[in-house]
Each structure stands twice: as C-alpha cells, then as structure tokens.
CSV table of C-alpha atoms in Angstrom, one decimal:
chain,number,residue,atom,x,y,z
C,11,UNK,CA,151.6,97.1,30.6
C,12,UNK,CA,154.7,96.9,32.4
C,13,UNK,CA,153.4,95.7,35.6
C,14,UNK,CA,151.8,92.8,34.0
C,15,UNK,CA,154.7,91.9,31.6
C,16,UNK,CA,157.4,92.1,34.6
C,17,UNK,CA,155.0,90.2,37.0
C,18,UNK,CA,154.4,87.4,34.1
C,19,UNK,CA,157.9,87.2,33.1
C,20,UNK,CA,159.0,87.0,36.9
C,21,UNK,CA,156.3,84.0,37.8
C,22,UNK,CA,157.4,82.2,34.7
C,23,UNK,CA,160.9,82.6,35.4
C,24,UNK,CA,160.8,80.8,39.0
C,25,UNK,CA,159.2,77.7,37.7
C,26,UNK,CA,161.3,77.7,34.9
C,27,UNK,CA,164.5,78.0,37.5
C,28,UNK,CA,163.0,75.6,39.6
C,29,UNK,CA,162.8,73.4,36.8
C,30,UNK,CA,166.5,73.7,35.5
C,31,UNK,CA,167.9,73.6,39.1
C,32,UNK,CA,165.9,70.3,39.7
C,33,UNK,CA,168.0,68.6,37.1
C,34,UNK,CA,171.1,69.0,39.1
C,35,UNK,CA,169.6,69.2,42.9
C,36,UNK,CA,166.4,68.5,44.6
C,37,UNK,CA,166.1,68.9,48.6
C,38,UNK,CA,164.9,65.6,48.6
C,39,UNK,CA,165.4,62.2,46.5
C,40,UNK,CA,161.7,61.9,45.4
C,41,UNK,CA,162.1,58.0,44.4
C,42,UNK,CA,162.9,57.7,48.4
C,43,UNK,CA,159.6,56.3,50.9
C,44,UNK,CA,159.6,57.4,54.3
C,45,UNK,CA,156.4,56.1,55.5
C,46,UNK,CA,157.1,57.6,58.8
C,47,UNK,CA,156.9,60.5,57.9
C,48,UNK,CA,153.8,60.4,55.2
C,49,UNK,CA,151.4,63.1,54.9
C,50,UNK,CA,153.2,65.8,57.0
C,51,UNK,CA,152.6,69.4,57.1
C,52,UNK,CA,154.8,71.7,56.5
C,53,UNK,CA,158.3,71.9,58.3
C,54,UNK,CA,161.6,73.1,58.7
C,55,UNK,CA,162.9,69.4,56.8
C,56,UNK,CA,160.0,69.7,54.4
C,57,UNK,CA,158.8,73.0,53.4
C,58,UNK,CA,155.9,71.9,51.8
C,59,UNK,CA,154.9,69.0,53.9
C,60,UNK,CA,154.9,65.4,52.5
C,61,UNK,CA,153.1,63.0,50.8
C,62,UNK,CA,151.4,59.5,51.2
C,63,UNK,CA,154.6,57.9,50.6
C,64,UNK,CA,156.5,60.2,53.0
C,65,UNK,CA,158.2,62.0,49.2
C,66,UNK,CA,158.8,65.8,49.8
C,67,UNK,CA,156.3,67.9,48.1
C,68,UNK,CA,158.6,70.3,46.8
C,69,UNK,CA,161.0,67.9,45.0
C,70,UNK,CA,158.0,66.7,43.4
C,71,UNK,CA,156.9,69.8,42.6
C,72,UNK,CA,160.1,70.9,41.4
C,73,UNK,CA,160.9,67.6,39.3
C,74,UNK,CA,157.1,67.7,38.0
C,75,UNK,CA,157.6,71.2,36.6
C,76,UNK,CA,160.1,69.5,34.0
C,77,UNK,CA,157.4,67.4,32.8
C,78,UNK,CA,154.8,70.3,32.6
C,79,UNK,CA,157.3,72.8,30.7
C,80,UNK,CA,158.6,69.7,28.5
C,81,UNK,CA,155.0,68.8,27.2
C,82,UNK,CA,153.5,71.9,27.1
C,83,UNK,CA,156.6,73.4,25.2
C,84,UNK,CA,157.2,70.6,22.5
C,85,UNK,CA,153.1,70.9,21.8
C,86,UNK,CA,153.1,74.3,21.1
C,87,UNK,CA,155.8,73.9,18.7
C,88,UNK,CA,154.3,71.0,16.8
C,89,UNK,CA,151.0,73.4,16.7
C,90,UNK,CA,153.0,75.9,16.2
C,91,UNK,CA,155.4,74.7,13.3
C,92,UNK,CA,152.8,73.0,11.3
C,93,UNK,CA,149.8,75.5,11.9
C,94,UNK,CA,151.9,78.1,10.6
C,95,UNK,CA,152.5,77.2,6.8
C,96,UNK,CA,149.2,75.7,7.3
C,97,UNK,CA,147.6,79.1,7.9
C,98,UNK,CA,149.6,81.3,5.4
C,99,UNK,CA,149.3,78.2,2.7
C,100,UNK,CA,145.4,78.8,3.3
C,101,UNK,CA,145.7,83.0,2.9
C,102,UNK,CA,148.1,82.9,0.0
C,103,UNK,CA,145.3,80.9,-2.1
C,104,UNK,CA,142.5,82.1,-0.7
C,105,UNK,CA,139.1,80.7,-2.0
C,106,UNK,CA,141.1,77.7,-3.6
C,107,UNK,CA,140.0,73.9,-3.2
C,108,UNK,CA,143.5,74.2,-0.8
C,109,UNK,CA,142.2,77.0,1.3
C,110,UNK,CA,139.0,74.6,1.5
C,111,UNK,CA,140.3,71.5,2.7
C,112,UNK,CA,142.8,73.5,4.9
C,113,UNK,CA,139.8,75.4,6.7
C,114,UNK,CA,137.8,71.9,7.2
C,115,UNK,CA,140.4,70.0,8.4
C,116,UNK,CA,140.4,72.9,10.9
C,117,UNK,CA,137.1,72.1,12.2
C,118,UNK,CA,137.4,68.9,11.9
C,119,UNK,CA,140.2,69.2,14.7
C,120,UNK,CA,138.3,71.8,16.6
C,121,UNK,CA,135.5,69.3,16.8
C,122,UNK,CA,137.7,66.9,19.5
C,123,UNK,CA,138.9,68.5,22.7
C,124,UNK,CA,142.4,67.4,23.7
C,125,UNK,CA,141.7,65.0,26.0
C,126,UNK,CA,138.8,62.9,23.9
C,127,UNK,CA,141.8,63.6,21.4
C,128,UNK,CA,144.2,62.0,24.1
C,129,UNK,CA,142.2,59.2,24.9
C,130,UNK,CA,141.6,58.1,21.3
C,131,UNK,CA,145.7,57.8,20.8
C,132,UNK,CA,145.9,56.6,24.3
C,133,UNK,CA,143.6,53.8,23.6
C,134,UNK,CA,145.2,52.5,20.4
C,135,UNK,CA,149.3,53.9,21.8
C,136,UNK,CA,148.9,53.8,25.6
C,137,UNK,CA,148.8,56.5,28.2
C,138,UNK,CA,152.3,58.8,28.4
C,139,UNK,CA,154.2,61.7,28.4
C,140,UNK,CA,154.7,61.4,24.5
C,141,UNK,CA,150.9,61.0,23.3
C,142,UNK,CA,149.9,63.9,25.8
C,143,UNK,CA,152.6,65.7,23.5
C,144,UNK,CA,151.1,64.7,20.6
C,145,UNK,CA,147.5,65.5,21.5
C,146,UNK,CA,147.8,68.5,22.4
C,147,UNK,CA,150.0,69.7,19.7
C,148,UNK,CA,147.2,68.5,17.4
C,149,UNK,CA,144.7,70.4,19.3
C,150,UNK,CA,147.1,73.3,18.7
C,151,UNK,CA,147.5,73.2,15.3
C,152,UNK,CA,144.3,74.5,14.0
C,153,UNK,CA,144.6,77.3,16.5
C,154,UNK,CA,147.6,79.0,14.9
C,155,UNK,CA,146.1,78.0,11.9
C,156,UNK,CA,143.4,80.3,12.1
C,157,UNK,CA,145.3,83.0,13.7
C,158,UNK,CA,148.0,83.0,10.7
C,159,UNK,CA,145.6,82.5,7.6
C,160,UNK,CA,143.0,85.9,9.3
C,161,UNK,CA,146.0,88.2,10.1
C,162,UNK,CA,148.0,86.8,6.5
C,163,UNK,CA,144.2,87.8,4.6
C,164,UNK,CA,144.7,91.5,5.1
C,165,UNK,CA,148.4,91.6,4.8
C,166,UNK,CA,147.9,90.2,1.0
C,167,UNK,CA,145.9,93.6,0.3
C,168,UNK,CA,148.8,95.9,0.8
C,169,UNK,CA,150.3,98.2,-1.4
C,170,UNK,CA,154.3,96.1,-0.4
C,171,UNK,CA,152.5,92.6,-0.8
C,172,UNK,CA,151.0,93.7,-4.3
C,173,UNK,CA,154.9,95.3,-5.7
C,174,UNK,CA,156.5,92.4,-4.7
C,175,UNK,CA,153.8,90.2,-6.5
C,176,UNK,CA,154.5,92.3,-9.8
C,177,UNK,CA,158.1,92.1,-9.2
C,178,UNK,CA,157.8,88.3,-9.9
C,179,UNK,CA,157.5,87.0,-6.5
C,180,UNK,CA,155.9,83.9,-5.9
C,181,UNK,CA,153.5,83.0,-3.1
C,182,UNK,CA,155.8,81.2,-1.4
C,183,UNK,CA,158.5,84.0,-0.8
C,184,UNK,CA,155.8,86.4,-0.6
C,185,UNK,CA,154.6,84.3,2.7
C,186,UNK,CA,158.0,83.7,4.2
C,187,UNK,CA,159.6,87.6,3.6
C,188,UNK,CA,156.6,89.6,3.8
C,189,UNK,CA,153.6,88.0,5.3
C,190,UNK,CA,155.3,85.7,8.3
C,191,UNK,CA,157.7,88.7,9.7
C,192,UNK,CA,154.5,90.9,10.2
C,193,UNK,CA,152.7,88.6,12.2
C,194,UNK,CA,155.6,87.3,14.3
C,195,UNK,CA,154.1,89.4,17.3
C,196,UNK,CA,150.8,87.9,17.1
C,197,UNK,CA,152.6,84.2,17.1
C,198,UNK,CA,154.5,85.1,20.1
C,199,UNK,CA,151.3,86.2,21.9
C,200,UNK,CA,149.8,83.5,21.0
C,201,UNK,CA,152.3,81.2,22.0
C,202,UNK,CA,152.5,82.4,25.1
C,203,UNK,CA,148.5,81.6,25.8
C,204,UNK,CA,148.8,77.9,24.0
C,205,UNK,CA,151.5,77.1,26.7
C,206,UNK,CA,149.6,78.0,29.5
C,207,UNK,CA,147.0,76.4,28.0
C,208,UNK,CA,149.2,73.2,27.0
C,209,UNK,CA,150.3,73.2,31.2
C,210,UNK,CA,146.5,72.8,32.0
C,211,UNK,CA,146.5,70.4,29.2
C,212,UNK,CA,148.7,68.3,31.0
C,213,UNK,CA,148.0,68.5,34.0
C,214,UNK,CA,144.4,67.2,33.2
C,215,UNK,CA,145.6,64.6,30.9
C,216,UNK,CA,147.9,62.8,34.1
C,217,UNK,CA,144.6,63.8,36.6
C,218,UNK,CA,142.5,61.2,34.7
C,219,UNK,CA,145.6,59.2,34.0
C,220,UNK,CA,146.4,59.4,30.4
C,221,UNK,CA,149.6,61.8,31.1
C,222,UNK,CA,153.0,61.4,32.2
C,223,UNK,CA,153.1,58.0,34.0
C,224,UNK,CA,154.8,56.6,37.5
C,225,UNK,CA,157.4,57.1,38.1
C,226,UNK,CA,157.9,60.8,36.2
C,227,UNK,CA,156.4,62.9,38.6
C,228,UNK,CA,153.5,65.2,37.3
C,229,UNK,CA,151.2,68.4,38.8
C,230,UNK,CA,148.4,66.4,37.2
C,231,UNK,CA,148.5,63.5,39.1
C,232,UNK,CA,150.0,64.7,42.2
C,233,UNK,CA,146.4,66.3,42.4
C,234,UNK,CA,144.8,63.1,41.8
C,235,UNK,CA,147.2,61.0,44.5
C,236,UNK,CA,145.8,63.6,46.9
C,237,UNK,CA,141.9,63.6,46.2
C,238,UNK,CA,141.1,60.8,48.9
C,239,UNK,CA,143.5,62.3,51.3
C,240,UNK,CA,142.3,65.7,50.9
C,241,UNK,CA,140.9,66.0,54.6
C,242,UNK,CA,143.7,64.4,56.2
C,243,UNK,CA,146.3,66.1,54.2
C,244,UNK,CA,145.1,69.3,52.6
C,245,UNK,CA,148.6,70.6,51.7
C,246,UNK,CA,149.2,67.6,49.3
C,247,UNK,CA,146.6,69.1,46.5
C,248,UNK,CA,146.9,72.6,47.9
C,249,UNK,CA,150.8,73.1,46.8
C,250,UNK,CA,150.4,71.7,43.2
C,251,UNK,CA,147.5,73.4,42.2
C,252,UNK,CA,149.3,76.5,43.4
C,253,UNK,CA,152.5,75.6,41.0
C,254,UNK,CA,149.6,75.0,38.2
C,255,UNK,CA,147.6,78.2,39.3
C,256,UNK,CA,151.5,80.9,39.5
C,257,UNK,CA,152.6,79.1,36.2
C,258,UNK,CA,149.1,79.6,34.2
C,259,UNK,CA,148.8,82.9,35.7
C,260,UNK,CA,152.2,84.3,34.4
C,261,UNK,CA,152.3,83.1,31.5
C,262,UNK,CA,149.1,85.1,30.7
C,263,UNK,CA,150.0,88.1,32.2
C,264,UNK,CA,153.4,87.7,30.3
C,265,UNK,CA,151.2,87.0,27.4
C,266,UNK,CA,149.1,90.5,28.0
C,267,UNK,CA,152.5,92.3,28.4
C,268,UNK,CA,153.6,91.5,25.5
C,269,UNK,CA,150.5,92.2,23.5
C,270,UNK,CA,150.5,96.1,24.7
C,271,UNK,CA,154.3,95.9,24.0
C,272,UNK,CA,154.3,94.4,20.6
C,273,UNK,CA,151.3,96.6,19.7
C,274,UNK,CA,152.3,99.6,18.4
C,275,UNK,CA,148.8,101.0,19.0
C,276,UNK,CA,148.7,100.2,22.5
C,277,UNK,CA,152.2,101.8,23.3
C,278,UNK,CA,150.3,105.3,22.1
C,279,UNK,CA,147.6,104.9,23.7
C,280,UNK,CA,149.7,104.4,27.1
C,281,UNK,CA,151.4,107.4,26.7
C-alpha cells in the first residue's frame, strides 16, 4: 500500500515540478529552429535529443506537461463538479421521474467516447485546447455520476441518514452534511483515475489533431510529429510516450494507494 502510494505520489510529483519549473525556465527556448541540429540524439547540450526543427525535446516535454496537467485537471473538475450533485440529486429521489432522466442522460453520454465527443464540438467550435477540456469533462460527468448516486443508495438506508430525516432535514442537507462527506474518499480515488485517464485523453485528442494546437506544445502531437521520422529519429516518440507512460502510471498507483489508505478495511487487513 505504501509502496505503491509513495512511488505514485513521487512519479506525479516530477511531472508536476517539471511543469511549474517550466513556467519560469526551460533549458531551451522551444519557439527557437536550429535546423542544424534537427533530429539529434541524445547529448550533453540536449539530454533528450532533438527534434525535426532542431527544438530540444525536453523543453517540449517539459512545456507540454503544462498543457496535459491543465486539460486533464480542469476536465475532471467539470466532471467532477457537476456529476456530483448530479449523482446524489439521482440517490436522494430515487425511482423519481428525476432519478430517470438523470440515469438516461447518463447513457446517453456513455454512448459517445471522448474523442467522437471531441470531434462533434470540434467540427461545429474548431480543434483546441479548450474543446478537448470540454469533451472530456463531459465524458467525465456521467462517470462520477454513477459513482456518487451507487455509493449515496446505501448511505440513505442508515440508521444517522434516517434521524436526521425525522429531525426535519431536507434532502438537500441530508446530501451535502451526511451523504457527500462519506464518499469523499471514493471521489478522491476516483479522481485520481479520471486524470490519468483525462492525460490519455489529451494526448489522443492532439495525436489526431483535435487538441492543443501549434504553437502550445503537446505529448499528443509530439508523437504524431515523430511518426514519419520514427526510423530516423527513434528518440523523438520514444521520450513523450515515456512522459505519457511515468505520468499515467503514477497517477494510478497513487490512485491504488490511496484506496488501501482511505479504506478502512484494507488498513486491517494489512496489518
């Protein structure tokens, strides 16, 4: 439990760093060509080679985090902040014409992936940074959704749930004092695995073009610029799909970690 939380947490932290520090410094000024120097392995002046322009991979890679974190994070809070009262809205009148709709619309959603999702508001909006946001924070919604309204079910049956309803409570402040506080753990889980989710998310979305555009640098399309240069210049897909492959990896481990931690059930059972 530890091992994986500690591991997670530390993976998530370095991109995160590398992030923060790349709004103040960057080896290398990634809007500068050097085509004498394009496509370059590895080396002392460029740690992770170059590209086809001659830009240093690891600015990129660096700068291009920002834009992963940025989308993935704002998505999973729009999925997040209006799946939630979605979800307990649904379990507080359960079996209502409210519940029903709720539920539907639900499927509705689950029925288009993010990027068919993406392309649909890219076609009428234009590709970007801001409609990748919005798709996948749609594709999110129904997901906490879900998780909200089948944890918030069996929390309405308990004996606290049922004095507070006879003290007068309404279903409302039921929801936000006694329902949304127990399944804060499952939402940070949760949120953990929609943001690694929402980096791949991203990632795709600028691969097929629809993401973050030129010239806001982007995982995604780095690994599309490289696809015809792949035998030539190996190191230019093989260094962001390692940033995509570390990020998505700690943030489920962290995710795991924090499951065993928050569960009380797990902490016995690991001692």
């Amino acid at each position: 439990m530890r091992t994986s939380l500690w591991l997670g947490a530390g993976l998530t932290a370095l991109f995160v760093t590398a992030a923060l520090v790349s709004f103040a410094w960057v080896p290398h000024d990634i809007t500068q060509m050097q085509i004498a120097a394009r496509m370059q392995g590895p080396s002392a002046l460029h740690p992770l080679g170059t590209d086809h322009f001659g830009r240093d991979i690891l600015s990129m890679i660096m700068v291009g985090a920002r834009t992963s974190i940025a989308v993935a994070l704002v998505a999973v809070g729009i999925g997040m902040g209006l799946g939630v009262p979605l979800g307990l809205a649904a379990a507080a009148r359960r079996g209502s014409l409210l519940d029903e709709v709720i539920m539907r619309g639900n499927d509705l959603v689950f029925a288009f992936p993010s990027l068919l999702i993406a392309i649909m508001i890219t076609a009428v909006f234009g590709a970007g940074a801001v409609n990748a946001i919005v798709a996948i924070g749609i594709f999110n919604i129904p997901v906490f959704a879900r998780l909200v309204r089948g944890a918030a079910l069996s929390l309405w049956t308990r004996d606290y749930v049922l004095a507070a309803r006879v003290a007068g409570k309404g279903p409302v402040r039921i929801s936000a004092e006694h329902i949304l506080p127990n399944v804060a753990n499952l939402l940070i889980v949760q949120g953990t695995i929609q943001f690694s989710l929402g980096i791949l998310a991203e990632a795709g979305l600028s691969y097929v073009g629809l993401g973050a555009q030129p010239p806001v640098p982007s995982w995604g399309r780095m690994l599309a610029d490289s696809q015809t240069m792949i035998s030539l210049a190996p190191h230019m897909a093989l260094f962001p799909g390692l940033a995509i492959l570390l990020t998505v990896l700690g943030l489920n481990l962290m995710g795991d970690g924090l499951r065993d931690w928050l569960d009380p059930r797990m902490r016995r059972a690991a001692r």
